[in-house]
mmCIF file of C-alpha atoms in Angstrom:
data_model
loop_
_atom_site.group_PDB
_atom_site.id
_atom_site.type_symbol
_atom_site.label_atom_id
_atom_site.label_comp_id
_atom_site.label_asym_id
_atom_site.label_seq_id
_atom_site.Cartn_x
_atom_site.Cartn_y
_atom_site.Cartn_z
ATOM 1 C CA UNK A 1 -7.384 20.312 0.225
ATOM 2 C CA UNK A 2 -5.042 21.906 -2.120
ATOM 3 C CA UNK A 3 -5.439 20.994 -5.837
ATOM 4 C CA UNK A 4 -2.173 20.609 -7.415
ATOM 5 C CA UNK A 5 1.018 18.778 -6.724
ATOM 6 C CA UNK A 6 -0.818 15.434 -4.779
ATOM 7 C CA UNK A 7 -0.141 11.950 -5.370
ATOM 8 C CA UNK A 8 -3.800 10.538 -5.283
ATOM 9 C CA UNK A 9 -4.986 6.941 -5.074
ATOM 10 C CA UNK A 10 -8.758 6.283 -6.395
ATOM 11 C CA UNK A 11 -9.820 2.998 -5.770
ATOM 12 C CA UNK A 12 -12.871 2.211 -8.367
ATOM 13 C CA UNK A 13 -11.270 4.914 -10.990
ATOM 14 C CA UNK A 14 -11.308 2.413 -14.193
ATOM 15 C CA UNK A 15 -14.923 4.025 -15.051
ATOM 16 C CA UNK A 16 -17.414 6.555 -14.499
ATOM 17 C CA UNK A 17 -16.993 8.768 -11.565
ATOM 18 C CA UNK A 18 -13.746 7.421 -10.455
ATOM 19 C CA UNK A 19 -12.173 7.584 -13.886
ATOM 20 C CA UNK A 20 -13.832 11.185 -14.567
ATOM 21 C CA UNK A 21 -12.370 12.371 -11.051
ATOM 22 C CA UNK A 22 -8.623 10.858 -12.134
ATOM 23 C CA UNK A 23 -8.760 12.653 -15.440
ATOM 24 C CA UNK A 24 -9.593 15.824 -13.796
ATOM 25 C CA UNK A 25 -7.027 15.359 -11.318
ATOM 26 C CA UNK A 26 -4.845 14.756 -14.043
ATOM 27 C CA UNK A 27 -5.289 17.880 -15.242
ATOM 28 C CA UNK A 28 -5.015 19.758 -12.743
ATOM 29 C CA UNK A 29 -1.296 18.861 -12.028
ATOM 30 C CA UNK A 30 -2.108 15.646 -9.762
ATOM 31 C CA UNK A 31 -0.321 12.065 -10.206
ATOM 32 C CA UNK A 32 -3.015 9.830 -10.314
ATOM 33 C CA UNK A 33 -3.357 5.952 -9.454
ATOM 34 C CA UNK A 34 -6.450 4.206 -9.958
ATOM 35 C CA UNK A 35 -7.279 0.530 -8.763
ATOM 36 C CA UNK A 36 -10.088 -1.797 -11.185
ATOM 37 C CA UNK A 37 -11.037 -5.206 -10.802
ATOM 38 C CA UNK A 38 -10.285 -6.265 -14.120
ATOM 39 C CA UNK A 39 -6.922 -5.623 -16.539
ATOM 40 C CA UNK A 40 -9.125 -4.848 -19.650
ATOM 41 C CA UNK A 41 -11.014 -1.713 -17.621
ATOM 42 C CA UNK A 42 -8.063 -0.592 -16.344
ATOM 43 C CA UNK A 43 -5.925 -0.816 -20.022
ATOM 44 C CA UNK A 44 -9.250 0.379 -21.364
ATOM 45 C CA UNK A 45 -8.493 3.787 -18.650
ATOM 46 C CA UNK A 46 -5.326 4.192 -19.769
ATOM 47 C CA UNK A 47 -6.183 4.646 -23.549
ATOM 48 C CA UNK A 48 -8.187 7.249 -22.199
ATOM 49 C CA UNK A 49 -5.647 8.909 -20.198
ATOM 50 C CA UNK A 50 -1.988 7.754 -20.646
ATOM 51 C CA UNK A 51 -0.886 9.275 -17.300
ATOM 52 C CA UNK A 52 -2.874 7.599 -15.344
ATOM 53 C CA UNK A 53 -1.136 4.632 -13.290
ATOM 54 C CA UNK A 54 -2.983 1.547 -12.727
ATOM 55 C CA UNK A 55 -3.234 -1.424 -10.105
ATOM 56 C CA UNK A 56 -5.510 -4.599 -10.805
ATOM 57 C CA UNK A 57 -7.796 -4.515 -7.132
ATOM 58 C CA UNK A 58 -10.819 -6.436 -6.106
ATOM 59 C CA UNK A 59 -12.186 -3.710 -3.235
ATOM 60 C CA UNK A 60 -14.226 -7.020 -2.120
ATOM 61 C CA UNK A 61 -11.066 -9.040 -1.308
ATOM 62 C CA UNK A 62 -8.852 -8.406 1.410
ATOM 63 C CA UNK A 63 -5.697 -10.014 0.551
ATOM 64 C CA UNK A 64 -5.730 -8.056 -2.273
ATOM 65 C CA UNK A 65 -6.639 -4.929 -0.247
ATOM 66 C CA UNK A 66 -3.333 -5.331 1.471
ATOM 67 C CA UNK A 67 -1.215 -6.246 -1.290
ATOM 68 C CA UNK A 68 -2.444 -3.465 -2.906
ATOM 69 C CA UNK A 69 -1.484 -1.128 -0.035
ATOM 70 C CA UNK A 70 1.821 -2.871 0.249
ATOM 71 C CA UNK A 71 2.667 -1.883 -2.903
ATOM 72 C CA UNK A 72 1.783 1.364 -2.995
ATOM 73 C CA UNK A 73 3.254 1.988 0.624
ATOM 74 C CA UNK A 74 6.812 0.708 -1.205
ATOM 75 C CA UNK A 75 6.634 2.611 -4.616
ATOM 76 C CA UNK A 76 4.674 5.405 -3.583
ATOM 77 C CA UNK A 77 5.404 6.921 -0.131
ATOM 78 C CA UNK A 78 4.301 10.197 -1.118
ATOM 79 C CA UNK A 79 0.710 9.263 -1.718
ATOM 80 C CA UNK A 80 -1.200 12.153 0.250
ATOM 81 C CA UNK A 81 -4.849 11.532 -1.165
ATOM 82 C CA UNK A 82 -6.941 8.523 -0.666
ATOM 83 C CA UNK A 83 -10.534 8.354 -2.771
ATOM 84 C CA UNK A 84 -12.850 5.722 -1.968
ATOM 85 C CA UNK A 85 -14.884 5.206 -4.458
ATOM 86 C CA UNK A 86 -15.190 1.376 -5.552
ATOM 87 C CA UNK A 87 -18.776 0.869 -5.300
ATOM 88 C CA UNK A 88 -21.582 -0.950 -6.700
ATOM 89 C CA UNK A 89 -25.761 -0.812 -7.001
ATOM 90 C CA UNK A 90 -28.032 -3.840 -7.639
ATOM 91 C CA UNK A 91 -31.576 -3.466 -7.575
ATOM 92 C CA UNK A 92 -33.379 -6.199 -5.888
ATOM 93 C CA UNK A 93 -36.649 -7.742 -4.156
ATOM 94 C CA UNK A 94 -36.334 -8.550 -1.230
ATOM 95 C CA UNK A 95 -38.765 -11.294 -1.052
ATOM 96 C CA UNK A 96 -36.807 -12.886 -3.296
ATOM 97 C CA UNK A 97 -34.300 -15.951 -2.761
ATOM 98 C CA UNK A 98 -31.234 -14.798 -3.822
ATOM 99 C CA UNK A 99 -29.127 -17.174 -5.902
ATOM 100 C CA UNK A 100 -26.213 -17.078 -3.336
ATOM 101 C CA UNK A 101 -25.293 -15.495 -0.195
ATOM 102 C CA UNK A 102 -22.296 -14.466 -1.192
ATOM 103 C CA UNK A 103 -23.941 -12.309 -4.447
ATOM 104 C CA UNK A 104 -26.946 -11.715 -2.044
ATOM 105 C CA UNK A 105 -24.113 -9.544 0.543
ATOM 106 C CA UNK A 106 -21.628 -7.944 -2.666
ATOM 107 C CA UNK A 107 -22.639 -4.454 -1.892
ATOM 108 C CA UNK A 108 -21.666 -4.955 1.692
ATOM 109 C CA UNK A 109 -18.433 -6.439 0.536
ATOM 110 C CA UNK A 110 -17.327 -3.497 -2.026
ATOM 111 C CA UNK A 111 -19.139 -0.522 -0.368
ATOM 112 C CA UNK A 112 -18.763 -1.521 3.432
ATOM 113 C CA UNK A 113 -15.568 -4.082 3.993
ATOM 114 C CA UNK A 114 -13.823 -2.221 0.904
ATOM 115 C CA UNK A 115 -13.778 1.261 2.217
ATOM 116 C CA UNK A 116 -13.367 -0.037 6.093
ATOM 117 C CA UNK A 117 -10.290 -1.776 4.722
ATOM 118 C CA UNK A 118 -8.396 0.495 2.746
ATOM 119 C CA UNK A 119 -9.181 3.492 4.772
ATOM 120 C CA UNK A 120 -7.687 1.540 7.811
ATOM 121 C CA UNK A 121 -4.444 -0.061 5.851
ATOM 122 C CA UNK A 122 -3.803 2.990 4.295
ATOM 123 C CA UNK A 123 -4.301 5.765 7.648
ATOM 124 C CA UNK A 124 -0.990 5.869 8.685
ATOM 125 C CA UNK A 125 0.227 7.033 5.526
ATOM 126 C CA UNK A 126 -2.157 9.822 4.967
ATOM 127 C CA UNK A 127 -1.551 10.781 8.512
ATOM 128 C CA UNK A 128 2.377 10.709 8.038
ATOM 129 C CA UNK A 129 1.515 12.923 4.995
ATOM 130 C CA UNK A 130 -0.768 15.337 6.691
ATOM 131 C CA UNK A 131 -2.843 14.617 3.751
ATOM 132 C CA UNK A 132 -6.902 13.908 2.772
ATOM 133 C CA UNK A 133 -9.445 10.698 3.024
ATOM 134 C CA UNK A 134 -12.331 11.268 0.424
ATOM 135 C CA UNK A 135 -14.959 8.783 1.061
ATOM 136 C CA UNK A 136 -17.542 8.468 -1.866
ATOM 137 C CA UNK A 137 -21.350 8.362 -0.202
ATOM 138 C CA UNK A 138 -24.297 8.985 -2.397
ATOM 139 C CA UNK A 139 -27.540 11.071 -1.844
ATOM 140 C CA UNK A 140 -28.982 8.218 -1.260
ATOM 141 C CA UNK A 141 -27.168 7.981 1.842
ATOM 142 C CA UNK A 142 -29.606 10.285 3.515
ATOM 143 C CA UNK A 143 -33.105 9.258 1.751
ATOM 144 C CA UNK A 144 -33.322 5.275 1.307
ATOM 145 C CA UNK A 145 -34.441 4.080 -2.496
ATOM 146 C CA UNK A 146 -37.106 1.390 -2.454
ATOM 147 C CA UNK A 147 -35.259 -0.267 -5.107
ATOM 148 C CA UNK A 148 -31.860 -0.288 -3.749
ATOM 149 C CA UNK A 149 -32.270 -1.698 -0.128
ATOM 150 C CA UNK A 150 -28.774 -2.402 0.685
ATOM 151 C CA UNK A 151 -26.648 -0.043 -1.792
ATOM 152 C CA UNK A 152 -28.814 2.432 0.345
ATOM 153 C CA UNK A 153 -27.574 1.400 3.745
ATOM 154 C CA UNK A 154 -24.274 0.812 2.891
ATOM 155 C CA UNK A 155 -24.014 3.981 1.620
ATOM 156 C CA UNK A 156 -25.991 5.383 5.240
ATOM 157 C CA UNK A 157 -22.894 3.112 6.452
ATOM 158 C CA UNK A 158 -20.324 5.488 4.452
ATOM 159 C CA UNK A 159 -21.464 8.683 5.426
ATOM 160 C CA UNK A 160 -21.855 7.795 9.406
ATOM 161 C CA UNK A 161 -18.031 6.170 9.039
ATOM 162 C CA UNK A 162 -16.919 9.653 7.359
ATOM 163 C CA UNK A 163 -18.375 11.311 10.206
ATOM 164 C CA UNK A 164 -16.849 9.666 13.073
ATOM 165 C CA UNK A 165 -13.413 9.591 11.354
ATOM 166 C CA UNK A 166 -13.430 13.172 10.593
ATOM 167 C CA UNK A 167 -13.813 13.776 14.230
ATOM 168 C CA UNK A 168 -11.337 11.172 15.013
ATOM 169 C CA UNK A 169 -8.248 12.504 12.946
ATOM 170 C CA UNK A 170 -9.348 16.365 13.005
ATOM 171 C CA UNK A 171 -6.318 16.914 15.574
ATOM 172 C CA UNK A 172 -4.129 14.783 13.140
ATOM 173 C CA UNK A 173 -3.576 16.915 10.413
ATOM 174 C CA UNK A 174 -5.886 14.719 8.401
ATOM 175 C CA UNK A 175 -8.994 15.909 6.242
ATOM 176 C CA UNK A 176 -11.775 14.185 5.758
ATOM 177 C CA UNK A 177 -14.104 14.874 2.981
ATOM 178 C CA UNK A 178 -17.663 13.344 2.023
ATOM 179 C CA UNK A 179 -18.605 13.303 -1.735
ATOM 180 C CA UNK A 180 -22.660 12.781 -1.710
ATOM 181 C CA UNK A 181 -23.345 12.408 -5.201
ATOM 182 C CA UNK A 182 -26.843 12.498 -6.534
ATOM 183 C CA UNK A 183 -27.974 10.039 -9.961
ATOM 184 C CA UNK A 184 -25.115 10.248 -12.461
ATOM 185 C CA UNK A 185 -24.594 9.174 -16.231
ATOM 186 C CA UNK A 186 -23.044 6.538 -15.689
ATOM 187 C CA UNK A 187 -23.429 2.491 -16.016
ATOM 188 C CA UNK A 188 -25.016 1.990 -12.329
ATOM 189 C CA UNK A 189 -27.634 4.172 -13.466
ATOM 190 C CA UNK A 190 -28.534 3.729 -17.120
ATOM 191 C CA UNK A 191 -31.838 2.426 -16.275
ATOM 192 C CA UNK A 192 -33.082 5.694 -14.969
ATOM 193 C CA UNK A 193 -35.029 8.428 -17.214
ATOM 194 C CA UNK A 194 -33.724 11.801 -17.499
ATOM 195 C CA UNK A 195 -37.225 13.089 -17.212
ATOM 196 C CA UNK A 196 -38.451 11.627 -14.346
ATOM 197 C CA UNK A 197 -38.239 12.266 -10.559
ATOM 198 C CA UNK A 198 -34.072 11.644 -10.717
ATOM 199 C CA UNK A 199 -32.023 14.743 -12.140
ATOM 200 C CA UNK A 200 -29.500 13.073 -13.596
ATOM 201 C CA UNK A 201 -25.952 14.966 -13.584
ATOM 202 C CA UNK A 202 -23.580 14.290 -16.502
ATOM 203 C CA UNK A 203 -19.817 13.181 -14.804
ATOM 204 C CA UNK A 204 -18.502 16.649 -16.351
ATOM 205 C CA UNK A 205 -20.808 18.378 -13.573
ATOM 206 C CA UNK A 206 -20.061 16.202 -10.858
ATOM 207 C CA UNK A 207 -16.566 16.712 -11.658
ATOM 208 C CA UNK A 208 -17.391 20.761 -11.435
ATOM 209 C CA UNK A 209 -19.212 20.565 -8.612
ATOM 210 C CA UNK A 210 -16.694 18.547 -6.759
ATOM 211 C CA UNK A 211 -13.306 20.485 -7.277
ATOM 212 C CA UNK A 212 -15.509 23.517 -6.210
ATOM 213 C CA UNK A 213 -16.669 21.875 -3.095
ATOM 214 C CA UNK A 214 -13.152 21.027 -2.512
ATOM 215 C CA UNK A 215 -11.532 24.282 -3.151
ATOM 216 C CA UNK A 216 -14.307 25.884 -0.587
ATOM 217 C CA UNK A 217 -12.905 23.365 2.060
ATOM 218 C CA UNK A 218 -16.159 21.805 1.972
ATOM 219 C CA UNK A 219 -16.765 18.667 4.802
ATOM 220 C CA UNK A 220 -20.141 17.487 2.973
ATOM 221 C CA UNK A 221 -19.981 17.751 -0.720
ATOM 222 C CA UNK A 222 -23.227 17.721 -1.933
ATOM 223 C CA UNK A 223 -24.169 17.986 -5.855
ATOM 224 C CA UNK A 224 -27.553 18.782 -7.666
ATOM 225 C CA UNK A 225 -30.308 16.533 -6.330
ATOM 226 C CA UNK A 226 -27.939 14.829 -3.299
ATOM 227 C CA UNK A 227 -28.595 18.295 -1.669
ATOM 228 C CA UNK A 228 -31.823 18.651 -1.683
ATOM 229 C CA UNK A 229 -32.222 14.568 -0.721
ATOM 230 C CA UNK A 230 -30.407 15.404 2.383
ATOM 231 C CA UNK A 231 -32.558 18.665 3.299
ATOM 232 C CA UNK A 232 -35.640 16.984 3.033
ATOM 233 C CA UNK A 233 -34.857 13.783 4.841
ATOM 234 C CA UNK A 234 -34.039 16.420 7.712
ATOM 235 C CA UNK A 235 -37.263 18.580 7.364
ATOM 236 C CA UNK A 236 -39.761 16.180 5.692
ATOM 237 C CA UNK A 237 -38.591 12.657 5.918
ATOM 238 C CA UNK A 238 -41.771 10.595 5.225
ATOM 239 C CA UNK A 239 -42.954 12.522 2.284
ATOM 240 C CA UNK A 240 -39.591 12.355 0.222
ATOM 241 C CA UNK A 241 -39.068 8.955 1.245
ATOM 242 C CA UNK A 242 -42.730 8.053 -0.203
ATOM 243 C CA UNK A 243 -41.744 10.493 -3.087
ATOM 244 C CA UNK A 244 -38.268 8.656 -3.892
ATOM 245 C CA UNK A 245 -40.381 4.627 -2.872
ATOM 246 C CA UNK A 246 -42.800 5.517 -6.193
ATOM 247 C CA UNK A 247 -40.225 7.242 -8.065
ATOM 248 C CA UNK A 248 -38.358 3.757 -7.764
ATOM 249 C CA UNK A 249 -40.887 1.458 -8.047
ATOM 250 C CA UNK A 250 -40.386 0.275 -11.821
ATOM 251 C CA UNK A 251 -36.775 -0.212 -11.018
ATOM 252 C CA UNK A 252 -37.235 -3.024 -8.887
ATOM 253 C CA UNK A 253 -37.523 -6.787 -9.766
ATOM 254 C CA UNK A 254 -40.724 -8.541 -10.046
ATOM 255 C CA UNK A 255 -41.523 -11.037 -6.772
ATOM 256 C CA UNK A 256 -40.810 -14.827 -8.138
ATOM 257 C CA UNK A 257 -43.572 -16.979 -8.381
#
């Protein structure tokens, strides 16, 4: 992927990762939308970084979905980069009741249905650009966290999707990137400790480690701790998941009574 002169759509890019991706991209000589689910997030974005162009997006909703990619299919053609990267993490017992189904199956909405959706709506534009899908993943894609059941398998979801679409538009002209992040400062994960079992990257090294991965032509990007997650699900997958299970264990709720 070259990094200059793209017109680059990040869905989720109001905060954290997303938003510390779009003001990279920024700089580098990139026009940059973002999508958030609320105004104030996304105004609150755009104090940060005044070139940034912003569209109000639920990733869980698809009418919105394809409004959204109406839009941008009718103001901007050229749009040659698509970043999934809406996602969220809830930590949960599963022998607990949720409080409603449709809470209970969020992270399947956003993380699944989201990036399903917009990757498919939004295909034949990348493809008549000859342009690149970045799908956002997580090391926890490879090594499932006690504590985060179903962030964990959606994300397992993500990276198998990237896989089989990479394969599937590799004689298209269309690159497809995975971004396998590892635990980063952010919101999602300000319950972890920096000196535990998680090595916590700040979003400036993500960021780093991401725009080198790209400029290597990377297929798997793989940061910090996400790398070594992935190795040793592949060489030693019981001991690192028991590792990761008690490394997790505080983080998840209590059982009801």
């Amino acid at each position: 992927m070259k990094l200059q002169g793209n017109k680059i759509l990040i869905t989720g890019g109001s905060a954290g990762i997303g938003l510390a991706l779009a003001k990279k991209f920024v700089e580098l000589d990139n026009e940059v939308l973002i999508t958030g689910r609320t105004k104030e997030k996304l105004d609150a974005a755009k104090s940060e970084c005044n070139e940034l162009m912003c569209f109000q997006c639920d990733g869980s909703d698809p009418q919105q979905i394809t409004e959204l990619s109406q839009s941008i299919q009718n103001i901007h053609p050229d749009m040659n980069v698509l970043i999934n990267n809406a996602g969220v993490l809830v930590s949960r017992n599963l022998l607990n009741k949720p409080e409603s189904l449709v809470e209970f199956t969020k992270e399947v909405d956003i993380n699944v249905k989201g990036t399903v959706l917009t990757t498919s709506l939004f295909l034949n534009q990348i493809e008549k650009n000859k342009g690149t899908i970045i799908n956002v993943s997580s090391g926890l894609a490879f090594v499932p966290m006690m504590s985060a059941p179903i962030y964990c398998a959606t994300k397992a979801f993500i990276h198998s999707f990237t896989t089989s679409l990479r394969y599937q538009l590799e004689s298209q002209g269309v690159e497809v990137v995975e971004l396998a992040p590892p635990a980063v400062k952010t919101n999602m994960t300000a319950r972890l400790p920096e000196d535990g079992f998680f090595d916590i990257l700040s979003t400036d090294e993500l960021v780093k480690a991401t725009i080198s991965g790209l400029k290597s032509g990377k297929k798997e990007i793989c940061p910090g701790q996400a790398s070594k997650l992935r190795l040793l699900s592949r060489l030693m997958p019981d001991y690192i998941e028991r590792k990761l299970a008690k490394a997790s264990r505080g983080y998840m709720p209590k059982t009801s009574k």
